[in-house]
Tab-separated table of C-alpha atoms in Angstrom:
chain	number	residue	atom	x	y	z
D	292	UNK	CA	0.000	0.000	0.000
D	293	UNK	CA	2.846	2.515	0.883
D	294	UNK	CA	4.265	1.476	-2.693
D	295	UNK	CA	1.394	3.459	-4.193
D	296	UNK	CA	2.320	6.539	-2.345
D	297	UNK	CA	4.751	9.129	-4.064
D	298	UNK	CA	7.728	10.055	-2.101
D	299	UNK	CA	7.812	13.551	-3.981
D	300	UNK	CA	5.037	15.532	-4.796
D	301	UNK	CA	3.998	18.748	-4.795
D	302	UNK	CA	1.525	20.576	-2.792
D	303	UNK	CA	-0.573	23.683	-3.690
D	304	UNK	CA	-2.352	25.842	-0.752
D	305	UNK	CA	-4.763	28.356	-1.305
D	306	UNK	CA	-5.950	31.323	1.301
D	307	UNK	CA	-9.263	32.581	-0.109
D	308	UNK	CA	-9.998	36.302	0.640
D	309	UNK	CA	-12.727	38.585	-0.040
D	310	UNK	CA	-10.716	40.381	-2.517
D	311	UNK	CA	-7.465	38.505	-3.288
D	312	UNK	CA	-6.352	34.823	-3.381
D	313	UNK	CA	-2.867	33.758	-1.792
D	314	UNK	CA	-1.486	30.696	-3.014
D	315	UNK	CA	2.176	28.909	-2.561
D	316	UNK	CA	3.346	25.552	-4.590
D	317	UNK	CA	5.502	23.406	-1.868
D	318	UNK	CA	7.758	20.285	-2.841
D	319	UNK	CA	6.941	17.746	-0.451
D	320	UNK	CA	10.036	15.486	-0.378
D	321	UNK	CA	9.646	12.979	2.492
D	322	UNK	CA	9.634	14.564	5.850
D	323	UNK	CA	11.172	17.736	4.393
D	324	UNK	CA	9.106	20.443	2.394
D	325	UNK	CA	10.690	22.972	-0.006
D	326	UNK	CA	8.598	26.504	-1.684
D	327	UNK	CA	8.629	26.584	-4.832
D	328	UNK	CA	6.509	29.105	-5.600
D	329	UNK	CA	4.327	31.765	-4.187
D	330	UNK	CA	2.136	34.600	-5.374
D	331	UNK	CA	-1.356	36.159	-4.581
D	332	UNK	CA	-4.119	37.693	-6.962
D	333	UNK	CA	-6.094	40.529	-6.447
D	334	UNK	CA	-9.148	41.292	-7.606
D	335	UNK	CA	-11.732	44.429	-7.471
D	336	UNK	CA	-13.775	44.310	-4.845
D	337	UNK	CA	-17.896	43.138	-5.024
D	338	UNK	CA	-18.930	46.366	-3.323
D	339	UNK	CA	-18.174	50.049	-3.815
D	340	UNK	CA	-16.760	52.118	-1.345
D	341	UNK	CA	-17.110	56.165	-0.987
D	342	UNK	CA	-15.563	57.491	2.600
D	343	UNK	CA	-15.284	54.393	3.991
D	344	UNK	CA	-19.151	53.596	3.808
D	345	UNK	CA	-19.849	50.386	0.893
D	346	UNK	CA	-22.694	50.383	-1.220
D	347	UNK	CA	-23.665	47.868	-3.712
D	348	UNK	CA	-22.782	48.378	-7.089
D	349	UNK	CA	-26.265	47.071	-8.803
D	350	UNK	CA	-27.674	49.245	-6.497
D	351	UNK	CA	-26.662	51.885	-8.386
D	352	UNK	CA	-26.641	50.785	-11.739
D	353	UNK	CA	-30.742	49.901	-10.966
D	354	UNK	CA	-31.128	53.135	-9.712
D	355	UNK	CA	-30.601	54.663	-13.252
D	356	UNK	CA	-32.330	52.206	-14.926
D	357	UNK	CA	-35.177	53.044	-13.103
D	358	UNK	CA	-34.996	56.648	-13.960
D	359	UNK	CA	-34.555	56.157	-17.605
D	360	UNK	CA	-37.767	53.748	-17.266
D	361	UNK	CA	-39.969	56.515	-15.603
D	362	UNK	CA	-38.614	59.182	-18.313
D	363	UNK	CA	-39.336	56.703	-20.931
D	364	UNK	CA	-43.053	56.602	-19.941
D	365	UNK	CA	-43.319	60.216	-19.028
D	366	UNK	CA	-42.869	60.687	-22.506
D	367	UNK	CA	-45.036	57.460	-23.582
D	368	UNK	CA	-47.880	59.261	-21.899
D	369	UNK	CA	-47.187	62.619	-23.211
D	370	UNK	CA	-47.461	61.380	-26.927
D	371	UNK	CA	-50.679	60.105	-25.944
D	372	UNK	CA	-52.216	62.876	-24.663
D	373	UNK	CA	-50.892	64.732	-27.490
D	374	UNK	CA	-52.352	62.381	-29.837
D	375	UNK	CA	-55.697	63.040	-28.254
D	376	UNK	CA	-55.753	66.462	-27.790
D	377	UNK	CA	-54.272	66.805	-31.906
D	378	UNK	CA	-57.349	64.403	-33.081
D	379	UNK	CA	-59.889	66.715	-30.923
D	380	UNK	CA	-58.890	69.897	-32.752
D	381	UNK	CA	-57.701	70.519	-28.835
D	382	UNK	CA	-54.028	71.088	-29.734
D	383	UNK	CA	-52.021	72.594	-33.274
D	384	UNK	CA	-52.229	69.766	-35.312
D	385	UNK	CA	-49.917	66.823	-35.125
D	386	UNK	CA	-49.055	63.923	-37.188
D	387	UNK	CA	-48.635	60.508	-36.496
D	388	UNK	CA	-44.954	61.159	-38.259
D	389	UNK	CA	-44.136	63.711	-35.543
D	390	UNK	CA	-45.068	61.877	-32.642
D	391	UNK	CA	-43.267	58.461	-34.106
D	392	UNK	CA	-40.201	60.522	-34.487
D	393	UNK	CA	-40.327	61.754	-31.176
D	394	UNK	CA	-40.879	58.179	-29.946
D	395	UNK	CA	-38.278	56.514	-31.264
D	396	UNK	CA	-35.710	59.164	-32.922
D	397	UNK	CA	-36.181	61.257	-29.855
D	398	UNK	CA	-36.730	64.332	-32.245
D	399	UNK	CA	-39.341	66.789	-30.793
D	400	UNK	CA	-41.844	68.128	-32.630
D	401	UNK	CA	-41.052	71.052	-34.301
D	402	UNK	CA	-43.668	72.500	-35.635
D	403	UNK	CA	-44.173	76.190	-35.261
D	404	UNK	CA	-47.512	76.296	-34.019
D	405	UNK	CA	-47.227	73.776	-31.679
D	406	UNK	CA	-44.263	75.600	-30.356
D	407	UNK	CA	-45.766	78.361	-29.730
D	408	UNK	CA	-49.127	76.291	-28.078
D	409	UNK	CA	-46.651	75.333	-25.130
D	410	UNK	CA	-44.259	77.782	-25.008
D	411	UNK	CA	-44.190	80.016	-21.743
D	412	UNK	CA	-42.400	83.571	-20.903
D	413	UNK	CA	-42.444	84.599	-17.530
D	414	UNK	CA	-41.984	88.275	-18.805
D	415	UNK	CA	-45.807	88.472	-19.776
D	416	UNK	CA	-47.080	85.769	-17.474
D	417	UNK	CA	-47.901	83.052	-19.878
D	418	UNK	CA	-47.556	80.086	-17.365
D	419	UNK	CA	-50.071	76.555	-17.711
D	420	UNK	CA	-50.709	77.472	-14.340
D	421	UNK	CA	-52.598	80.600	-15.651
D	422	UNK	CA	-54.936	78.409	-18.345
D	423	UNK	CA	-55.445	75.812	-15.808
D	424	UNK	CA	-56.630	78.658	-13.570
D	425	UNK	CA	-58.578	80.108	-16.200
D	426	UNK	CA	-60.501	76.983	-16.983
D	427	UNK	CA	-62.305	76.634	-13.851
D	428	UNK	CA	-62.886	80.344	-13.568
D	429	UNK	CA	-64.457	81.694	-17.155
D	430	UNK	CA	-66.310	79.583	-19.546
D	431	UNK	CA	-64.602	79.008	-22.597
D	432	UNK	CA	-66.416	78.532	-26.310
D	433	UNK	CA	-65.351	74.978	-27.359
D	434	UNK	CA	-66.294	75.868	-30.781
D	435	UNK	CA	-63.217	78.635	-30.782
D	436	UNK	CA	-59.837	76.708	-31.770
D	437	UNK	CA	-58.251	79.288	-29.534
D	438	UNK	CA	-60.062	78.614	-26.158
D	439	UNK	CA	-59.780	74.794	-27.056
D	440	UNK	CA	-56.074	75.257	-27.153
D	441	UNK	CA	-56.057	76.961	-23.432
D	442	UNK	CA	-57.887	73.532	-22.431
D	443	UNK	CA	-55.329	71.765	-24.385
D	444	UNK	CA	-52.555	73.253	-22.804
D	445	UNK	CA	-53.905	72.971	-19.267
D	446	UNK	CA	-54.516	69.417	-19.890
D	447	UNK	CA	-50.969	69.130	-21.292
D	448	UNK	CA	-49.064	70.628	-17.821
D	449	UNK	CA	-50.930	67.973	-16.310
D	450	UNK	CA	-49.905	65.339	-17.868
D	451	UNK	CA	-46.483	66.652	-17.259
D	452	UNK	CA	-47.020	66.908	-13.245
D	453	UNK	CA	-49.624	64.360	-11.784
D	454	UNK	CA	-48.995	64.231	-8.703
D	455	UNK	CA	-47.915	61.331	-6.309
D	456	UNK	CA	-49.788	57.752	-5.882
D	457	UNK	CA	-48.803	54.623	-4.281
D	458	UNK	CA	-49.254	51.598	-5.415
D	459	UNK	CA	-50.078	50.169	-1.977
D	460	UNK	CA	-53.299	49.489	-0.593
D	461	UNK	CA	-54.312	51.080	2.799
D	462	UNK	CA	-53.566	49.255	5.649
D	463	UNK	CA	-49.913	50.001	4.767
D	464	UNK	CA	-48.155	53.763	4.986
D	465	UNK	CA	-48.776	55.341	1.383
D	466	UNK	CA	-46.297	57.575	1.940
D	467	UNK	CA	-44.227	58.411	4.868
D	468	UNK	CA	-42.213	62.099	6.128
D	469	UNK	CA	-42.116	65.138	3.681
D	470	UNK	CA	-44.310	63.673	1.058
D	471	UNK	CA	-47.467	62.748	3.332
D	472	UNK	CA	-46.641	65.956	5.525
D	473	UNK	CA	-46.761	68.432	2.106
D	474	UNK	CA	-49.741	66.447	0.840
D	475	UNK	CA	-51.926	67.446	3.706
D	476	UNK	CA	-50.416	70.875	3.933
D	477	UNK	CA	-51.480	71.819	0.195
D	478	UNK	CA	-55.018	70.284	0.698
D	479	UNK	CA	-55.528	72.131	3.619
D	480	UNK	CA	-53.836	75.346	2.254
D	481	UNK	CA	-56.051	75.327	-1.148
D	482	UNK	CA	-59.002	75.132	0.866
D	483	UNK	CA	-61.729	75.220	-2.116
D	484	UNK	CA	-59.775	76.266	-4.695
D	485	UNK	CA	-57.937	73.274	-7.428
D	486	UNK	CA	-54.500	72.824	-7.221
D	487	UNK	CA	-54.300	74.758	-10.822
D	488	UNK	CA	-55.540	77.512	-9.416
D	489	UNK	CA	-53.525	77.734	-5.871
D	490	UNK	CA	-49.866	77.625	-7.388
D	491	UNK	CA	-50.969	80.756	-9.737
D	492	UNK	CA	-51.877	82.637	-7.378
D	493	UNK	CA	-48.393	81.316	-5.518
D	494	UNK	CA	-46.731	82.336	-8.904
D	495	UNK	CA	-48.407	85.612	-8.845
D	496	UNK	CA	-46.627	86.326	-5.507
D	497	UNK	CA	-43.040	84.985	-6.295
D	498	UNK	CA	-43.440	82.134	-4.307
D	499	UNK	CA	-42.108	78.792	-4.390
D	500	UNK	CA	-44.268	76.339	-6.676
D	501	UNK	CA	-41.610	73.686	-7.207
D	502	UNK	CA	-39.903	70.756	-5.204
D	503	UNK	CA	-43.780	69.997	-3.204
D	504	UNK	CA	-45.490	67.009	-3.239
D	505	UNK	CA	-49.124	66.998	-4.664
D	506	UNK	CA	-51.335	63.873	-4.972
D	507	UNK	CA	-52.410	62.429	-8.023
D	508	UNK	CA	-56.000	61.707	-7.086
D	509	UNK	CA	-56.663	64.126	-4.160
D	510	UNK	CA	-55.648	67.438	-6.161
D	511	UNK	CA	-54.820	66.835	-9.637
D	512	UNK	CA	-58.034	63.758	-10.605
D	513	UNK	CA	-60.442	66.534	-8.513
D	514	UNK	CA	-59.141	69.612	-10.858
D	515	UNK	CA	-59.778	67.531	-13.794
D	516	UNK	CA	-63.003	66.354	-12.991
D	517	UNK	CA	-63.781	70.110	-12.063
D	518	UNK	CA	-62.800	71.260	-15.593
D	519	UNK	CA	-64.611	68.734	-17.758
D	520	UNK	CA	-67.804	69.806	-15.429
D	521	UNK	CA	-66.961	73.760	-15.429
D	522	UNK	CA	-66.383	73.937	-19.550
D	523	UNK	CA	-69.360	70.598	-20.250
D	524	UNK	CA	-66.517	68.893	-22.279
D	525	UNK	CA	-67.449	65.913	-24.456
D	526	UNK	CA	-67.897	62.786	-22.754
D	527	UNK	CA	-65.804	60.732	-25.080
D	528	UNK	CA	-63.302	63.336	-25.428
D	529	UNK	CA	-62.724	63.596	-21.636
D	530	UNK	CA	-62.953	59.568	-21.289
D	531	UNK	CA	-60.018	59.202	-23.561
D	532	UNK	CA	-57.788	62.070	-22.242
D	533	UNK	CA	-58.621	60.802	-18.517
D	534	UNK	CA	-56.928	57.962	-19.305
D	535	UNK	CA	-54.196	59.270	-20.935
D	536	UNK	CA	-53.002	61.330	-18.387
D	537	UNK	CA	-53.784	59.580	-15.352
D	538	UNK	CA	-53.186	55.757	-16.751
D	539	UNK	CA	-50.789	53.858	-14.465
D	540	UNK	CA	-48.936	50.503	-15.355
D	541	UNK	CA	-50.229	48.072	-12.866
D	542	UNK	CA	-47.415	46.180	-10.663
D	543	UNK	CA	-45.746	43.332	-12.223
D	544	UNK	CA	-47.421	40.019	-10.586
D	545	UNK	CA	-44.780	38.725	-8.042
D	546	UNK	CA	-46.814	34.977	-8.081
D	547	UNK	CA	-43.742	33.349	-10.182
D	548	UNK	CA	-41.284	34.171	-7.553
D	549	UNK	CA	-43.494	31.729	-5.201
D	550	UNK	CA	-41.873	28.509	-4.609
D	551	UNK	CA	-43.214	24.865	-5.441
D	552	UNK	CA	-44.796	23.142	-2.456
D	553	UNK	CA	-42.667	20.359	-1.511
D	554	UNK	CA	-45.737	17.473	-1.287
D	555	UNK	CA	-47.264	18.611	-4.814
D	556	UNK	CA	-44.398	19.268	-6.966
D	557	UNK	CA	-46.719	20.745	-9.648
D	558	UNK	CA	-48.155	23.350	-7.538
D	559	UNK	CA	-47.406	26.495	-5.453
D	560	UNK	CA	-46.787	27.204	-2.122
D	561	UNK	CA	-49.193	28.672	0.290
D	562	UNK	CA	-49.129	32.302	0.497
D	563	UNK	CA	-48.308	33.686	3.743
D	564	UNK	CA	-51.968	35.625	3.614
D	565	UNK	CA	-53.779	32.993	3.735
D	566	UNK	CA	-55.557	32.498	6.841
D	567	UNK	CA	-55.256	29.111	6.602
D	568	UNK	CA	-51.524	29.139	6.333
D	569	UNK	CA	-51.513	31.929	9.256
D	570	UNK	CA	-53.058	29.415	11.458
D	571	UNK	CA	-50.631	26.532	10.278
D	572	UNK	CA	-47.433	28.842	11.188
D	573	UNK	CA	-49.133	30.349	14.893
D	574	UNK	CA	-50.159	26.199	15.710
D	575	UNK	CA	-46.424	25.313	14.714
D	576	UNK	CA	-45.181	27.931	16.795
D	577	UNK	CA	-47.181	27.028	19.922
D	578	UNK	CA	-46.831	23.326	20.139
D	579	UNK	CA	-43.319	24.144	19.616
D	580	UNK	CA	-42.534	26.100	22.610
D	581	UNK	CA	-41.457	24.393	26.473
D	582	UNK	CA	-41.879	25.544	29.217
D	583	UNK	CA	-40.112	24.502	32.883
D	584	UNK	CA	-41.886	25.968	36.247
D	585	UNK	CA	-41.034	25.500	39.466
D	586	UNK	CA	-43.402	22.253	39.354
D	587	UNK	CA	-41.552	20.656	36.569
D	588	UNK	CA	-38.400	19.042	36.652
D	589	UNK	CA	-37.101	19.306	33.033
D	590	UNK	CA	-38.917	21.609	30.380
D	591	UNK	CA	-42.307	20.220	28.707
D	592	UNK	CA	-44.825	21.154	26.171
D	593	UNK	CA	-47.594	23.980	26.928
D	594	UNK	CA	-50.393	22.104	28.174
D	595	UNK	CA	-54.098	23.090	26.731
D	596	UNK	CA	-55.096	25.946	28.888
D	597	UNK	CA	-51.846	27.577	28.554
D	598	UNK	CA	-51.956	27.263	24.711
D	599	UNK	CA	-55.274	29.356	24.817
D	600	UNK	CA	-53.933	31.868	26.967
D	601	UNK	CA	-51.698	32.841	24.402
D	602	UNK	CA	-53.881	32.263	20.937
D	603	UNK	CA	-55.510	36.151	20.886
D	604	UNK	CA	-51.898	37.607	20.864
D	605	UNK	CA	-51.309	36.452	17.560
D	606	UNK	CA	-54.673	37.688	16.569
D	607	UNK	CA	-54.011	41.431	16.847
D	608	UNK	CA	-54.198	44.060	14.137
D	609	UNK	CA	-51.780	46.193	15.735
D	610	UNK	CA	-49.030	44.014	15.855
D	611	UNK	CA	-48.070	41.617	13.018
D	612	UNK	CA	-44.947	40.661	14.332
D	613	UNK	CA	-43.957	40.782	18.290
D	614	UNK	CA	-41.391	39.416	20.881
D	615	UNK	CA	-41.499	35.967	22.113
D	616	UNK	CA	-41.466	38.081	25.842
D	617	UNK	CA	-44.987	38.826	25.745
D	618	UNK	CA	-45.668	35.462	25.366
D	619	UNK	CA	-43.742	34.340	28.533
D	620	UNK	CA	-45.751	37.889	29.988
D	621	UNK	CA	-48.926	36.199	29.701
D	622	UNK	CA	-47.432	31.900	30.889
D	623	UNK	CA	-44.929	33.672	33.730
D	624	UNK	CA	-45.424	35.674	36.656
D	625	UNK	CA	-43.595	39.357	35.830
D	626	UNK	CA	-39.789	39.690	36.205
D	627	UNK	CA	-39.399	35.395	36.586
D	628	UNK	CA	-39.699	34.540	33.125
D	629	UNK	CA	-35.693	33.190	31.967
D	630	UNK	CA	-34.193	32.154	28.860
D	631	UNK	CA	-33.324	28.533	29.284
D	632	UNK	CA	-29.546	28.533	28.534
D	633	UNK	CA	-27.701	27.762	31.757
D	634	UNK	CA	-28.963	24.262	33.580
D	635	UNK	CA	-27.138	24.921	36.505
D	636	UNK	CA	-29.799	28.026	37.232
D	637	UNK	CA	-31.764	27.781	40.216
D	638	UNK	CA	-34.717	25.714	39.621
D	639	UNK	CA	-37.181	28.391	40.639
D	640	UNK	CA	-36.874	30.242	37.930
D	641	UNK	CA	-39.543	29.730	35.070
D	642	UNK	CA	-37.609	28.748	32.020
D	643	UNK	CA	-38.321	28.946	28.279
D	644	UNK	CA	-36.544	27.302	24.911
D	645	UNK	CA	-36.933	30.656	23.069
D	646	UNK	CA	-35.532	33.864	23.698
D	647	UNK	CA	-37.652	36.544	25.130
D	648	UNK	CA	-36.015	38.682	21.487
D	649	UNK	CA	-37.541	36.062	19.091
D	650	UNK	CA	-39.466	37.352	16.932
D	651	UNK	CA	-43.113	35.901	16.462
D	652	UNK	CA	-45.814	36.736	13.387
D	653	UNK	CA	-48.564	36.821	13.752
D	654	UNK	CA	-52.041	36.661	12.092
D	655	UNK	CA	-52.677	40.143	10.753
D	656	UNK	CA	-55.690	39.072	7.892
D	657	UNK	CA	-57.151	36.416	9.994
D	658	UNK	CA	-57.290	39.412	12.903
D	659	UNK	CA	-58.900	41.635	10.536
D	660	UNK	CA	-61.343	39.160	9.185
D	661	UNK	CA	-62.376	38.068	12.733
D	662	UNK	CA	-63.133	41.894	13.585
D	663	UNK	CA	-65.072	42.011	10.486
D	664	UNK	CA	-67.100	38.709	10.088
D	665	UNK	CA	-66.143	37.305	13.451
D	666	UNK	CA	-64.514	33.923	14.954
D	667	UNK	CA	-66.036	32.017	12.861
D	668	UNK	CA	-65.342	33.544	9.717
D	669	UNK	CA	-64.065	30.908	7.511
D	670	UNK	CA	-67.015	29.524	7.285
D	671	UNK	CA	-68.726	32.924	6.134
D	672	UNK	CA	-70.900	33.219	2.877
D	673	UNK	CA	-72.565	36.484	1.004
D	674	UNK	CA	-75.338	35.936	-1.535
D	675	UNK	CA	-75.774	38.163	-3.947
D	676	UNK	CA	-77.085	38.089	-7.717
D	677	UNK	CA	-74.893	38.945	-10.332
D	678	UNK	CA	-75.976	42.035	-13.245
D	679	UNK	CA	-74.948	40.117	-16.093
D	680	UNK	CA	-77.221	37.065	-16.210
D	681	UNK	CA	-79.161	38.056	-12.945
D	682	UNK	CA	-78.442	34.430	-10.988
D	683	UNK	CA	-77.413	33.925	-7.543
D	684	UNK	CA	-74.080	33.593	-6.097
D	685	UNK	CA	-71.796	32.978	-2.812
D	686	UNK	CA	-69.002	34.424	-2.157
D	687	UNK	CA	-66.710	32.720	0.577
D	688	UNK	CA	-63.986	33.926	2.401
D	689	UNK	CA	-61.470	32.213	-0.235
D	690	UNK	CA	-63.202	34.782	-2.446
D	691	UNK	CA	-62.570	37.665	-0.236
D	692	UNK	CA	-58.918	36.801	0.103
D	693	UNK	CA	-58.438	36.946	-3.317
D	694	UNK	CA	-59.961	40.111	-3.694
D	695	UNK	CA	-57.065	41.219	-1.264
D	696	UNK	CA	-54.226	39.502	-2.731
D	697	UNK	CA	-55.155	40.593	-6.382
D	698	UNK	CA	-57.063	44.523	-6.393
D	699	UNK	CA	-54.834	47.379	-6.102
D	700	UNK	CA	-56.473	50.165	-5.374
D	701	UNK	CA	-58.710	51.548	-2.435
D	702	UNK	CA	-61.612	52.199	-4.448
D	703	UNK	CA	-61.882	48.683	-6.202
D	704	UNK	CA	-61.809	47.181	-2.242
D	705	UNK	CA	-64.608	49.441	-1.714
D	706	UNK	CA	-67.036	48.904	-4.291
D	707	UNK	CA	-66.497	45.035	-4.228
D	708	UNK	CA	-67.466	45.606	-0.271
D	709	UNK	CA	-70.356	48.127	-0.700
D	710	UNK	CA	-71.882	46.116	-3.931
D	711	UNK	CA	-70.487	42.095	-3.174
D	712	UNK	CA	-70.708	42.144	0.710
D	713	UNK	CA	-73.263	45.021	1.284
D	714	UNK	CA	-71.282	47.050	3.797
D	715	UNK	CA	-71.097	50.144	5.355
D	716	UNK	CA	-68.617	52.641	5.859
């Protein structure tokens, strides 16, 4: 067997860094060992670094690929507005040439009229603030192309600034800091008036009208609205330019990213949301925790009684996630509850396998189902008759789940409630 062994041979050793790789070639000649080579190869580092604070490089990189997105369909929504307001005599007219060019060549249109449609000089006041204060003040003769081209171009600074929106459904912060905090200033500072019309007369007075946060539906969907009513515009016309200006791409579906359950290889997990997996998770969690009082001589499961002392903490609205400690709170008398890590503790102390810093979720949909429908609200059912064909349904609350996983907006959530679920408020 020792025949098979080489008495010389050499040896290579590697030390693996973060940034560099050492590595040294040794002759190993019986007991003896002789370098033969050494070296080490450095390489740029994974992270960037600016004063001594790393970032991440994709970080960056995704930052401006974002922005060029968001200018990309600035101008995709620009062009159709345009489009509109051109084939509704609303605008100097455009042609499909233009806009293509301006699309893809990035050439703006440069038509003469149309420059001077949305040009502005401060020197004699010609602002969009001033037409989209003037259309909600003086009623305009929609068979003039001049007063259709003030519309035009207050429908055109729009377009340009439409305020902020979330994506995210209440129940979450929509917006946090300055933006919520200048929201709520400007629609208490306008009072009556549409946002239009309170920035002129902040432009009249040299004020600031820039760098504020406005919101989309709250100030600039109102002024709209106000306008088609104030100058009785066309109800196809304002249809199509609604959605031109105020169309938003609707979130890319995250469902692919959800894994493959591990029983039925051909299907998807659970989502989290789902009452029924919230239940799974708080169960698993429970009959998973031991306990050791003074009365037991090694730790043990929680017995019945203490299990259902500690059920309604998961079921709280206010707190989705919370620290194991308020469990041992509600099984422990206060100041007595340990962390069982040291076996040579004195045995009066209560002891626990988790720490009192573990975090625990809880059931935040199955809490606010329960304050809506009650305990027993999986095994809820609404009637009601659909429009189209006029037959009875049921609705579950599988259905009503859904309806929360998939709508994103507030007002969808509440005309599904008000018309599906006849509710109130």
């Amino acid at each position: 067997m020792h025949a098979l062994i080489p008495k010389k041979m050499k040896i290579l050793g590697l030390d693996l860094g973060t940034n560099s790789i050492g590595w040294a070639v040794v002759d190993n000649e019986g007991a003896e060992m002789h370098l033969v080579k050494k070296g080490v190869r450095i390489f740029q580092e994974g992270v960037k670094i600016e004063k001594g604070i790393e970032g991440s490089k994709a970080a960056e990189r995704t930052g401006y690929r974002s922005a060029r997105r968001i200018k990309y369909r600035r101008k995709l929504r620009k062009i159709e507005t345009l489009k509109i307001l051109s084939d509704y005599g609303y605008c100097p007219k455009l042609t499909e040439e233009e806009l293509r060019d301006w699309r893809y060549k990035k050439i703006y249109p440069q038509n003469s009229d149309f420059k001077d449609w949305w040009k502005t000089d401060d020197n004699v006041s010609v602002t969009p603030y001033f037409f989209r204060s003037l259309v909600v003040t003086e009623r305009l003769d929609l068979t003039k192309e001049r007063d259709r081209f003030i519309i035009g171009r207050a429908f055109y600074h729009m377009v340009q600034r439409r305020g902020f929106l979330s994506n995210r459904l209440a129940g979450t912060k929509e917006s946090d800091g300055a933006v919520k905090k200048s929201i709520d200033e400007i629609s208490k500072a306008k009072a009556n008036l549409t946002s239009g019309q309170y920035f002129y007369q902040k432009y009249l007075k040299g004020e600031k009208i820039r760098d504020v946060y406005t919101h989309r539906e709250k100030h600039y969907l109102e002024e709209f609205n106000r306008i088609c009513e104030f100058q009785k515009l066309p109800e196809e016309f304002s249809e199509k330019i609604r959605k031109a200006i105020f169309y938003q791409r609707p979130l890319k579906s995250q469902k692919g990213l959800v894994g493959k359950c591990v029983f039925e290889k051909n299907k998807p997990r659970c989502p989290v949301s789902r009452p029924e997996f919230e239940e799974y998770r708080m169960l698993s969690f429970i009959n998973n925790i031991k306990i050791k009082t003074p009365d037991d001589e090694k730790l043990r499961f929680l017995n019945i009684e203490e299990k259902r002392k500690i059920k309604p903490l998961f079921y709280r609205k206010s707190k989705e996630h919370f620290n194991f400690e308020d469990i041992a709170k509600q099984l422990a008398p206060k100041k007595q509850y340990r962390f069982y890590k040291d076996r040579n503790r004195n045995s009066e102390d209560w002891l626990f396998n988790y720490s009192m810093k573990t975090t625990v979720s809880g059931c935040p949909v199955s809490a606010r189902f329960r304050e809506l429908f009650g305990e027993d609200f999986m095994h809820v059912k609404f009637n009601y008759v659909r429009e189209k064909d006029n037959k009875q349904s049921v609705i579950d609350i599988s259905d009503i789940w859904h309806v929360l996983f998939r709508f994103n907006t507030d007002q969808k959530l509440s005309d599904f409630a008000r018309k599906r679920l006849n509710l109130e408020g």
